[in-house]
XYZ file of C-alpha atoms in Angstrom:
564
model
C 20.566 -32.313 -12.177
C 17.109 -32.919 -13.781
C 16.525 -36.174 -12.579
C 13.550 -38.242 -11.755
C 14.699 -38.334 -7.728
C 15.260 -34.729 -7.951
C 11.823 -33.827 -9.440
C 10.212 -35.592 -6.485
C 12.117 -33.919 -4.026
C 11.691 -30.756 -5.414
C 7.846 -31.558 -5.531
C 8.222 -32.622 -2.212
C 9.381 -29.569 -1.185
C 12.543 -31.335 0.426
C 15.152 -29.119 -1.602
C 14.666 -26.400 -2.824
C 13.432 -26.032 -6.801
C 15.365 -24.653 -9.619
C 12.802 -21.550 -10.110
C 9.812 -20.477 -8.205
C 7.119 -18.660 -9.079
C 5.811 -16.604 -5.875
C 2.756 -14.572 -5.260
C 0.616 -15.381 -8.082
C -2.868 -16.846 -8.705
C -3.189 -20.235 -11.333
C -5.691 -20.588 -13.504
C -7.102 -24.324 -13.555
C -8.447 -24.800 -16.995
C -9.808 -28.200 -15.866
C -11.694 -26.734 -13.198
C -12.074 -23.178 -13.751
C -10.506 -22.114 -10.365
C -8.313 -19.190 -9.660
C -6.068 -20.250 -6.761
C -2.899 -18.240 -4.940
C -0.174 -20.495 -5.250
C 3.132 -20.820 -5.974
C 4.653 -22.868 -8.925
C 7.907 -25.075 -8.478
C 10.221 -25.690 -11.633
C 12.337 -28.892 -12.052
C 14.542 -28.045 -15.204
C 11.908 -27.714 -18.159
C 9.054 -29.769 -15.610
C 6.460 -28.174 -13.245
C 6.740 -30.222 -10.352
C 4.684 -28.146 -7.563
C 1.807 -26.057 -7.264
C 1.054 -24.766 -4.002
C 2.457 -22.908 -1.192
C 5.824 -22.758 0.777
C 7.999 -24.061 -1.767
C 11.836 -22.604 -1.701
C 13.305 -22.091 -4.871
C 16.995 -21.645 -5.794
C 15.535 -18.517 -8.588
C 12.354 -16.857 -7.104
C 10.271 -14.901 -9.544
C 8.023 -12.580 -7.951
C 4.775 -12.601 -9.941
C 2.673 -11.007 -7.223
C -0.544 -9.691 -8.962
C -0.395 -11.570 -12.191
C -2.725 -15.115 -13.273
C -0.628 -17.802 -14.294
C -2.004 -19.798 -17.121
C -0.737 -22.830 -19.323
C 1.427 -22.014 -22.570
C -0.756 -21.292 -25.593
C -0.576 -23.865 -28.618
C -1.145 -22.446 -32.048
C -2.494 -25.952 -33.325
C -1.623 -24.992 -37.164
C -0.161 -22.551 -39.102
C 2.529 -22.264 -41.764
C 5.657 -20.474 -40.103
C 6.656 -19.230 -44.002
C 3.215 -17.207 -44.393
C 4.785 -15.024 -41.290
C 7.445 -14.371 -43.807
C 10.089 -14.466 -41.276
C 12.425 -17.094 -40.454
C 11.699 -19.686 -37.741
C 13.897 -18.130 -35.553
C 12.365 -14.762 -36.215
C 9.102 -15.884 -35.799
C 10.168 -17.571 -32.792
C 10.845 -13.914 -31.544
C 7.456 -12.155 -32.689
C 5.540 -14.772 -31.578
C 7.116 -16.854 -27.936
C 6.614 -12.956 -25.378
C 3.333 -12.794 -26.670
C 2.935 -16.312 -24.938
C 2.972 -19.178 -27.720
C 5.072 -21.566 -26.731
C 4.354 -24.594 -28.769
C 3.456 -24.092 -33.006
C 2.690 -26.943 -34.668
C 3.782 -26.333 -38.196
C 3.277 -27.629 -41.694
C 6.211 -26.505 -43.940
C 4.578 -27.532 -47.121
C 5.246 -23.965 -48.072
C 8.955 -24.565 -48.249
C 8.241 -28.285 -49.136
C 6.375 -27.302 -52.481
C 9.258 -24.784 -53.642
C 12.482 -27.182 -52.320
C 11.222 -30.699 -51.298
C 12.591 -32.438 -48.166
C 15.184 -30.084 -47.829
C 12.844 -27.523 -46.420
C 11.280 -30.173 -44.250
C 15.004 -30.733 -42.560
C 15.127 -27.111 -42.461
C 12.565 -27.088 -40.358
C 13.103 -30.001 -38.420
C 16.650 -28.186 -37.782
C 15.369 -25.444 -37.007
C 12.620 -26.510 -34.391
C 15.864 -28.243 -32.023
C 17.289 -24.531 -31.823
C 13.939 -22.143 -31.484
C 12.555 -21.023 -27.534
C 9.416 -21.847 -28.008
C 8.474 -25.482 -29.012
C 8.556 -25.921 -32.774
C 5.908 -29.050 -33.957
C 6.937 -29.907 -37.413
C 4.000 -32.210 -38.999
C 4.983 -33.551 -42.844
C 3.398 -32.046 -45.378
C 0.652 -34.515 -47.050
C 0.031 -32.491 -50.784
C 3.179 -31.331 -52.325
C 1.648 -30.546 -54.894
C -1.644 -29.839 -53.105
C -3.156 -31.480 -56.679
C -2.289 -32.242 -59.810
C -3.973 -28.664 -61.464
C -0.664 -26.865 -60.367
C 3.255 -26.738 -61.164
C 5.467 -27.152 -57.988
C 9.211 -27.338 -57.495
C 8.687 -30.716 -55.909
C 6.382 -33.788 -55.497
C 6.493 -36.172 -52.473
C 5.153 -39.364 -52.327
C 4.681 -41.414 -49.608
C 8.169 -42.761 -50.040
C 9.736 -39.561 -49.902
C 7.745 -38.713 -46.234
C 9.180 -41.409 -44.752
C 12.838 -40.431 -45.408
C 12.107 -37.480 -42.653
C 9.461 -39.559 -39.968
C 11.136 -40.795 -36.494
C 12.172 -36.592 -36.300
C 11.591 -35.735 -31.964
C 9.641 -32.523 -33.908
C 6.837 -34.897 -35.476
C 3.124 -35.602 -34.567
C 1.759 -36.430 -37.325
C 1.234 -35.609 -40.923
C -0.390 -32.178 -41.920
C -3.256 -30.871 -43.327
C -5.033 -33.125 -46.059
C -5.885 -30.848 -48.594
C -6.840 -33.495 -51.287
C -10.246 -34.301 -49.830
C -11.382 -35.520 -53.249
C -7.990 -37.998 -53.195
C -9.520 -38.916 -50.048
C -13.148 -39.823 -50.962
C -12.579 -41.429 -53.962
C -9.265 -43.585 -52.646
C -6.811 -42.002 -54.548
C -3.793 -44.604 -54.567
C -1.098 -42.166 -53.657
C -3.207 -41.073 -50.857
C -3.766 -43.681 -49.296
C -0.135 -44.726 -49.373
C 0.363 -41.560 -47.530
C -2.604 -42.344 -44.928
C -1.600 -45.534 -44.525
C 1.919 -44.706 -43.318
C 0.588 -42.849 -40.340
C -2.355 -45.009 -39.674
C -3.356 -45.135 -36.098
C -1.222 -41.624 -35.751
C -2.331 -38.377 -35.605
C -3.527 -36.922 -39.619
C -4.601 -33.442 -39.716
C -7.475 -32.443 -42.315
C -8.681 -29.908 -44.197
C -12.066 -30.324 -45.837
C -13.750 -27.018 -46.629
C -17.767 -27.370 -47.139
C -17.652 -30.719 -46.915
C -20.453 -32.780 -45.327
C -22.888 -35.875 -45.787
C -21.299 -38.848 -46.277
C -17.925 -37.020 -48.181
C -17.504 -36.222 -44.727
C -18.187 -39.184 -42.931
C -15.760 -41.030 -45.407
C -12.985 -38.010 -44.820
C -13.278 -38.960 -41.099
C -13.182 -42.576 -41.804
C -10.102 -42.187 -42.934
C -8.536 -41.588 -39.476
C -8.557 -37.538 -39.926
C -9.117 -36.320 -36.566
C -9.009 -32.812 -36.743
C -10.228 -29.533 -39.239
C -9.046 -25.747 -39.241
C -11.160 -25.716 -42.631
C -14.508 -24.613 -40.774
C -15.841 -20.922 -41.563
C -20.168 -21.251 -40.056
C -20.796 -22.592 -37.111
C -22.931 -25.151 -38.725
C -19.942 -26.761 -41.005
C -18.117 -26.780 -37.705
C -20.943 -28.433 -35.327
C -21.171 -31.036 -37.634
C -17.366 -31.791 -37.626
C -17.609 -32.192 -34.186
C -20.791 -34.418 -33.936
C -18.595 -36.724 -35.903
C -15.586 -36.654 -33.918
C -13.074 -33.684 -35.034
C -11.621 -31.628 -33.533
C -12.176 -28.231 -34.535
C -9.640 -25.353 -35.071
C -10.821 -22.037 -34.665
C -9.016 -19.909 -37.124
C -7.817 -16.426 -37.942
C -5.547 -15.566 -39.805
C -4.605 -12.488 -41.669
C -6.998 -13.485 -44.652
C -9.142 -16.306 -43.145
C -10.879 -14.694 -40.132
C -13.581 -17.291 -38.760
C -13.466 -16.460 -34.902
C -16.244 -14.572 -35.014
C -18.391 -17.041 -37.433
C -17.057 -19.916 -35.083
C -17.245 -18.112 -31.333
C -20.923 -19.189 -30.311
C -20.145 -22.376 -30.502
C -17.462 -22.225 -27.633
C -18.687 -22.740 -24.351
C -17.902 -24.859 -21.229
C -18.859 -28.053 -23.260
C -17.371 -28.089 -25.872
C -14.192 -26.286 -25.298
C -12.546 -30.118 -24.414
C -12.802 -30.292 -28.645
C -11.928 -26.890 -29.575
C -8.520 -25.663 -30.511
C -6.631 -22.345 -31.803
C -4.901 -21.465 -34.631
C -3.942 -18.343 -37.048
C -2.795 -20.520 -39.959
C -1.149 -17.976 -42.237
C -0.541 -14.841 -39.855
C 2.428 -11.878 -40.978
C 4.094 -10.058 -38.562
C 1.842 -6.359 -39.687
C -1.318 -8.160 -38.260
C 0.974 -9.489 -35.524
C 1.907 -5.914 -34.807
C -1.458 -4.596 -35.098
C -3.406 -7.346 -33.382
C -1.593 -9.756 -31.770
C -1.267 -13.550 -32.569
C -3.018 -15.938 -30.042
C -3.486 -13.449 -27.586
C -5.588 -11.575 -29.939
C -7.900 -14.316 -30.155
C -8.138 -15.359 -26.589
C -9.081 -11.604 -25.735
C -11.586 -11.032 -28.496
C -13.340 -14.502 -27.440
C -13.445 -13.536 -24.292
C -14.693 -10.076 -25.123
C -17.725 -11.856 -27.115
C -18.718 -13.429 -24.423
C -16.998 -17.031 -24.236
C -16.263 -17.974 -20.549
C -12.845 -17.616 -19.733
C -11.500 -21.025 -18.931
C -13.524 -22.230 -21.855
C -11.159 -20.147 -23.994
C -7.668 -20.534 -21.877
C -8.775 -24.561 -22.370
C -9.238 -24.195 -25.893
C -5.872 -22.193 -26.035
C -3.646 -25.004 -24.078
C -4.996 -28.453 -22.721
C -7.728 -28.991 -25.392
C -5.078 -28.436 -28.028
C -2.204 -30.454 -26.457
C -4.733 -33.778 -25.981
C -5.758 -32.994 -29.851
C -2.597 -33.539 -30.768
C -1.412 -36.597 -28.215
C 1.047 -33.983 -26.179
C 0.641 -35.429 -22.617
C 3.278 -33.636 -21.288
C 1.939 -29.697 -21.693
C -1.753 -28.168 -21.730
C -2.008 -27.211 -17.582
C -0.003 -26.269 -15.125
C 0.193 -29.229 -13.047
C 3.008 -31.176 -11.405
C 4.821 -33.606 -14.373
C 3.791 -30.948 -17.078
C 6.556 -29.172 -19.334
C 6.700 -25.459 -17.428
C 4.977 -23.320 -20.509
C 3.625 -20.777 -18.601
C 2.426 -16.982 -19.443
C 2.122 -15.176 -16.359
C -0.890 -12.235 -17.631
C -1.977 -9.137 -16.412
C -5.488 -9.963 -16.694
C -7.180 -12.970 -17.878
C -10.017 -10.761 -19.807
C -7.063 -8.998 -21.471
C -4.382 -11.682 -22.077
C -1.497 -9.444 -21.900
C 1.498 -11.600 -21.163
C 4.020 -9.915 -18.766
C 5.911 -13.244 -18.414
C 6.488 -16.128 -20.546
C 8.365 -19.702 -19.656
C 8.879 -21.868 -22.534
C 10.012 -25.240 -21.039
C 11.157 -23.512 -17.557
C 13.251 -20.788 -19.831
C 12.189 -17.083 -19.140
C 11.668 -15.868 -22.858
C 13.700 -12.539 -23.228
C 16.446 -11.366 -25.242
C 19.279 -13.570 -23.548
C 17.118 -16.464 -24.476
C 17.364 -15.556 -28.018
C 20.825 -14.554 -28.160
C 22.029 -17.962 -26.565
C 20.182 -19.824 -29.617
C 22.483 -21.537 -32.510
C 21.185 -20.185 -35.837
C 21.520 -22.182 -38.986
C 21.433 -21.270 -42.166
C 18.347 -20.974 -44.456
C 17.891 -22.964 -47.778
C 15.993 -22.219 -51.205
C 18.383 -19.160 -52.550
C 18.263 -18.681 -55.921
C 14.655 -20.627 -56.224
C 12.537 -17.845 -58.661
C 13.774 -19.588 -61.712
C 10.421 -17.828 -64.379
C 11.746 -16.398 -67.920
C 11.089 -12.823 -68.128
C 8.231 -11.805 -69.437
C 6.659 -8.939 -71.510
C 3.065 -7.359 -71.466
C 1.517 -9.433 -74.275
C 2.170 -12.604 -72.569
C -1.190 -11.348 -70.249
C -3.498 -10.881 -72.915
C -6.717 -13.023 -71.930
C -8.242 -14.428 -75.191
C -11.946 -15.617 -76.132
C -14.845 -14.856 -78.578
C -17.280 -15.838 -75.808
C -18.127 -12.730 -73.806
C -19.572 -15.298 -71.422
C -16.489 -15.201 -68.864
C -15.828 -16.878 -65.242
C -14.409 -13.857 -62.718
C -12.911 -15.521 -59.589
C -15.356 -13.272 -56.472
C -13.380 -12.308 -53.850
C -14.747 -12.458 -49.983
C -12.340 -10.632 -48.153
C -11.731 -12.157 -45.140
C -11.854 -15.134 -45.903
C -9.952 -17.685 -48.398
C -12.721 -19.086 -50.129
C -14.201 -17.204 -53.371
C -17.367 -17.260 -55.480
C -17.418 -18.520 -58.766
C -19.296 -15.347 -60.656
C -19.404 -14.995 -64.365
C -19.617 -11.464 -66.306
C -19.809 -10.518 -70.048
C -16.629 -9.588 -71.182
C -16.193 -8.729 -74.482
C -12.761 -9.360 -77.109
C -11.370 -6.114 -78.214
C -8.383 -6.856 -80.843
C -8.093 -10.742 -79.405
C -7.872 -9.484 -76.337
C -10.476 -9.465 -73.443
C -8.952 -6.311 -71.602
C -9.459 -5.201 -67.654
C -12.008 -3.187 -67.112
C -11.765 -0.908 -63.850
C -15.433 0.861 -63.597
C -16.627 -2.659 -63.313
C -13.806 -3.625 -60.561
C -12.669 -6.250 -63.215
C -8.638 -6.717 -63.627
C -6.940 -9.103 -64.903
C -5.021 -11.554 -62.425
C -2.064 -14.114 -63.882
C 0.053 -16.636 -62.709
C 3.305 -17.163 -63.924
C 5.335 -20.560 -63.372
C 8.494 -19.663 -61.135
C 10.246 -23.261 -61.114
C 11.944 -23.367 -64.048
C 10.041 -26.494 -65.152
C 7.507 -25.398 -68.346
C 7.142 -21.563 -68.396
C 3.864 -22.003 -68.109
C 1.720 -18.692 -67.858
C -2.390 -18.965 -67.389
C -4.645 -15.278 -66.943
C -8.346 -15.041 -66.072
C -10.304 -12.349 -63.991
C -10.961 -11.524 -60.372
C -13.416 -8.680 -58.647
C -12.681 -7.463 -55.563
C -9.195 -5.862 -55.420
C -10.938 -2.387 -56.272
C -7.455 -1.662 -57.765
C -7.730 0.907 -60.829
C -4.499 1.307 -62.386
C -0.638 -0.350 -62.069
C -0.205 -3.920 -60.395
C 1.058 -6.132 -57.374
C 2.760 -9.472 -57.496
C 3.813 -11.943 -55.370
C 5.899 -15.471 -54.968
C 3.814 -16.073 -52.375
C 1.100 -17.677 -53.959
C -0.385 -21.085 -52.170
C 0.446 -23.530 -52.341
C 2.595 -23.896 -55.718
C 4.300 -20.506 -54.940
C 4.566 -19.513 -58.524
C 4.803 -15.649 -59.475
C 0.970 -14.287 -58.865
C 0.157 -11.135 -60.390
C -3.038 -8.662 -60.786
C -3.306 -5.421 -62.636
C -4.473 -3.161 -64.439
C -1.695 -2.468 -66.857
C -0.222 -5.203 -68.391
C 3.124 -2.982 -68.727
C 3.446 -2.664 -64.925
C 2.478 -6.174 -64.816
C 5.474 -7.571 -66.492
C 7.567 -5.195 -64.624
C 6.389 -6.348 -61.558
C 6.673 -9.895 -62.458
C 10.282 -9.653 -63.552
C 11.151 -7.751 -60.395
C 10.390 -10.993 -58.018
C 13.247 -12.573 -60.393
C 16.023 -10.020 -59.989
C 15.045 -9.692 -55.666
C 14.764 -13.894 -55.247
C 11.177 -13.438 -54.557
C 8.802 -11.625 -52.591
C 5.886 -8.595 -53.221
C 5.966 -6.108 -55.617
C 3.764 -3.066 -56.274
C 4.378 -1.095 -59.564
C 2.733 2.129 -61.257
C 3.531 3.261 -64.529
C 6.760 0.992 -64.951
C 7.882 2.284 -61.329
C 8.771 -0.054 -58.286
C 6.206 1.934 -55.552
C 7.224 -0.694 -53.132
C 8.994 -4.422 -52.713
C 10.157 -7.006 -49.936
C 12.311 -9.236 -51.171
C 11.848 -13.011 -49.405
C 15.144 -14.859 -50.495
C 14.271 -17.935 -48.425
C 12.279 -20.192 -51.292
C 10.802 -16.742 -52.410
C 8.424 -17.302 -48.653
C 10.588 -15.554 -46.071
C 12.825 -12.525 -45.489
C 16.390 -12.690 -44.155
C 15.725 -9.513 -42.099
C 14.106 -9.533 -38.150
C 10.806 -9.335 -37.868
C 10.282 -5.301 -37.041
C 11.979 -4.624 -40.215
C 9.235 -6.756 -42.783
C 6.451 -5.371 -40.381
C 7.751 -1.583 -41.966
C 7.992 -3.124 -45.034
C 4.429 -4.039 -45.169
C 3.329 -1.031 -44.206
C 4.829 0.691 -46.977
C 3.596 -1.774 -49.479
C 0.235 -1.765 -47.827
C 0.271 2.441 -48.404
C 1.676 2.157 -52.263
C -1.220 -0.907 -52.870
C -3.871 1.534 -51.653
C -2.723 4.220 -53.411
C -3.725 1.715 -56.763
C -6.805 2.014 -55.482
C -6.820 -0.998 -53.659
C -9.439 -1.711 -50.884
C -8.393 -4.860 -49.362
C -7.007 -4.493 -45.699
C -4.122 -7.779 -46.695
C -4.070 -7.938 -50.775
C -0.889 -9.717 -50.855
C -2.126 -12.472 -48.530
C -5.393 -12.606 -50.261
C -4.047 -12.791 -54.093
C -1.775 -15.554 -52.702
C -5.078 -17.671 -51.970
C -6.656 -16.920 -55.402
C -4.625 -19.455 -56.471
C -5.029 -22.583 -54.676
C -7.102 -24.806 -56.571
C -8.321 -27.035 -53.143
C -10.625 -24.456 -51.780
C -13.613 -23.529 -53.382
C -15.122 -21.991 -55.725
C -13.215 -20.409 -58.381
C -9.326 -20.311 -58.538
C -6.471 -20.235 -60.833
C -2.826 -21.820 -61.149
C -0.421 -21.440 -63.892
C -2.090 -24.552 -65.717
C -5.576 -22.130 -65.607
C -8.857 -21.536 -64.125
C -9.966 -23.996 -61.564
C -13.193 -25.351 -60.694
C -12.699 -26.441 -57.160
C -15.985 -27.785 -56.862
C -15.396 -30.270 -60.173
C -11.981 -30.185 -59.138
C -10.820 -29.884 -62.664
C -9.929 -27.470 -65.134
C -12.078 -24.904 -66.964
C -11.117 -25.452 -70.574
């Protein structure tokens, strides 16, 4: 029996402890030392490191560096379009064993229900499901949502065991200029942890964001946005995702210093990069490769992010810490070989013995069909905003190109990478449908959609055929959501994501082949982007800069208003 007596004796070393961990070196990432030493388990507790400790299950981890459990600090579990259970399986061997979520995903399509979901689902998972409340559903009011909560509605799902804190605080502008609803929603977790997300911003916007009790940022993408961040007191996430990729902007600014107020996280992350790259791991490896010293980076990865976040009880493995452990090959390669998540061994067994519930948000595409006219762009001035994609990252420029009317119609235009982009409401609330430009897709003929489309999760579409367009739009209707590439009124390739439209119903290995398909029939449209469907889903969140689009039109993130 876990009990307080018997985690002293165990420490002790007067019985013998529930699992040991023999032969291995530790990794101190308050220190920096390598040791040999054996680690004592207590139930989900660490209660000794050091030698001659009995254990009633001995692991033999003879040539392998134990080091703490790695936190992702944010990220949005429905962007790995997978369940949380799934993701709980592509994610926990790799050696993440504590996400701290935002469903505001899920929370934007349903409401609280996928916040309970969540919260459900995070007493059943391995690995240590965070669930933080979403603060912007909608993330502003230049978008259609299935669902608006006010700071009424949050509190119906605080006092969860899953909770620290509420999530990213996308409406900056709310912020700065004391937006009533937002600072009902600040106010109810004053003096509790409030996660931010401020992109660009600086001066005295900044100081007053911080003022507001935000304490930490993911939104940094130079290392002089995120130096100054830190000079006034954030923490700083370093981020990369499968869109936003800012670890190599943000690496030469982690060192031995200031490693105590870095963090990690991917953010939005799908289980083809996972596949290809890795999740955490990926990033501890490539920092290390460019030349970050290693406990600077296994800090960042665990303790740093655990005192960020007010988790006492994890970061290092140390007597009275949960056992989250990754037992690696080699620290310059992070390759996990072993993985304890609260003194479990994560294998298959683990995930077998879990109790899965069911998902929510069937039946949630709700958009009237649609037919080619509909995307039409109109205008006699040739004078035209084109939303500039930067791939890699989740920003865009705000460029503007002469574009002339043919017939009432301002049509795509190919040679000069210009196609038309659209988003269609998906609610069932007004039918709305708004179309602009974008450059950077590269694609030349057909179109992709997608009900992944941040953070309203309407229907985005871009093509060059505004045929294939509505046939491609109509398809997320009839499959409950998901992407769709189409060429010459044929379906080239689809996933359908039932769950809210966000997630699949099928394990992970089977959406990574999925993506790989529609990744081949998206390049074969000429597309250049290494993760179009992730990057069109950005194009339309109107609270990062510069240029975006919702169904209610083009967005002037900068002016945060519409372009009429």
């Amino acid at each position: 029996m876990d009990t307080l007596e018997t985690r002293i004796a165990m420490g002790r070393g007067d019985i013998p402890a529930d699992v040991v961990l023999s032969g291995g070196e530790v990794l101190c990432v308050v220190t920096g030392a390598v040791t040999s030493a054996d680690v004592a388990i207590c139930g989900d507790t660490i209660v000794g490191v050091g030698q001659g400790y009995e254990g009633k299950k001995v692991i033999d981890v003879s040539g392998l560096t134990l080091v703490p459990g790695f936190i992702d600090t944010h990220l949005h579990i429905e962007s790995s379009l997978v369940t949380p259970f799934e993701f709980d399986r592509c994610v926990a061997p790799r050696g993440v064993t504590t996400a701290i979520c935002d469903p505001h995903e899920i929370a934007n399509v349903i409401g609280l229900d996928g916040i309970r979901y969540f919260q459900s689902a995070s007493e059943r998972t391995v690995m240590d499901i965070k669930v933080q409340l979403s603060s912007c559903v909608p993330s502003s009011h230049m978008e259609t949502t299935g669902a608006t909560l006010l700071a009424d509605d949050i509190a119906e799902v605080m006092g969860h065991p899953s909770n620290v804190g509420l999530a990213e605080f996308m409406n900056y502008p709310g912020v700065i200029h004391r937006d009533p609803e937002c600072m009902d929603k600040l106010r109810l977790f004053e003096g509790g942890h409030i996660d931010g997300h401020c992109p660009q911003l600086s001066g005295n916007d900044l100081n007053a964001y911080i003022a507001a009790g935000i304490r930490t940022e993911h939104e940094a993408t130079t290392a002089e946005e995120a130096l100054e961040k830190l000079r006034k007191g954030m923490r700083v996430l370093i981020r990369e995702g499968s869109v936003s990729k800012d670890l190599h902007a943000l690496q030469p600014i982690l060192n031995d210093l200031t490693s105590a107020y870095l963090c990690l996280c991917t953010d939005d992350r799908n289980p083809l990069d996972i596949g290809e790259h890795g999740h955490l791991d990926y990033m501890i490896h490539t920092l290390i490769a460019l030349g970050s010293p290693v406990p600077a980076v296994y800090r960042a990865a665990s303790l740093s992010a655990a005192e960020a976040f007010g988790m006492k009880d994890r970061g290092q493995i140390a007597p009275g810490k949960r056992a989250d452990i990754v037992a690696v090959g080699s620290l310059q390669s992070c390759d996990a070989k072993l993985v304890l998540c609260g003194g479990t061994v994560v294998n298959d067994a683990a995930f077998a013995g879990r109790e899965v519930i069911e998902p929510v948000g069937r039946q949630s595409v709700k958009a009237p069909k649609v037919v080619a006219e509909q995307f039409r762009h109109g205008g006699n001035n040739p004078e035209t905003p084109v939303i500039g994609i930067l791939e890699g990252k989740i920003i865009t420029e705000f460029l503007t190109e002469d574009i002339p009317s043919t017939d009432g119609d301002k049509k795509p235009d190919t040679d000069r990478d210009l196609i038309r982009i659209a988003v269609v409401e998906r609610h069932g609330k007004n039918g709305n449908i708004a179309t602009g430009f974008v450059r950077g897709f590269g694609l030349k003929e057909g179109a992709i959609a997608s009900t992944v489309c941040h953070d309203h999760h309407n229907i985005a579409v871009v093509g060059a055929n505004y045929d294939d367009m509505a046939v491609a739009s109509n398809r997320l209707g009839e499959i409950e959501g998901g992407f769709v590439v189409v060429k010459d009124g044929e379906i080239l390739a689809e996933l359908a994501l039932p769950v809210a439209g966000l997630m699949s119903l099928e394990p992970f290995e089977v959406v990574r082949d999925h993506l790989v398909e529609l990744r081949s029939a998206a390049t074969s449209l000429g597309v250049t982007l290494e993760e179009p469907f992730l990057q069109l889903a950005f194009l339309a969140l109107p609270v990062i800069p510069a240029l975006k689009i919702t169904d209610r039109g083009m967005v002037d993130v900068h002016k945060f208003e519409l372009i009429s």
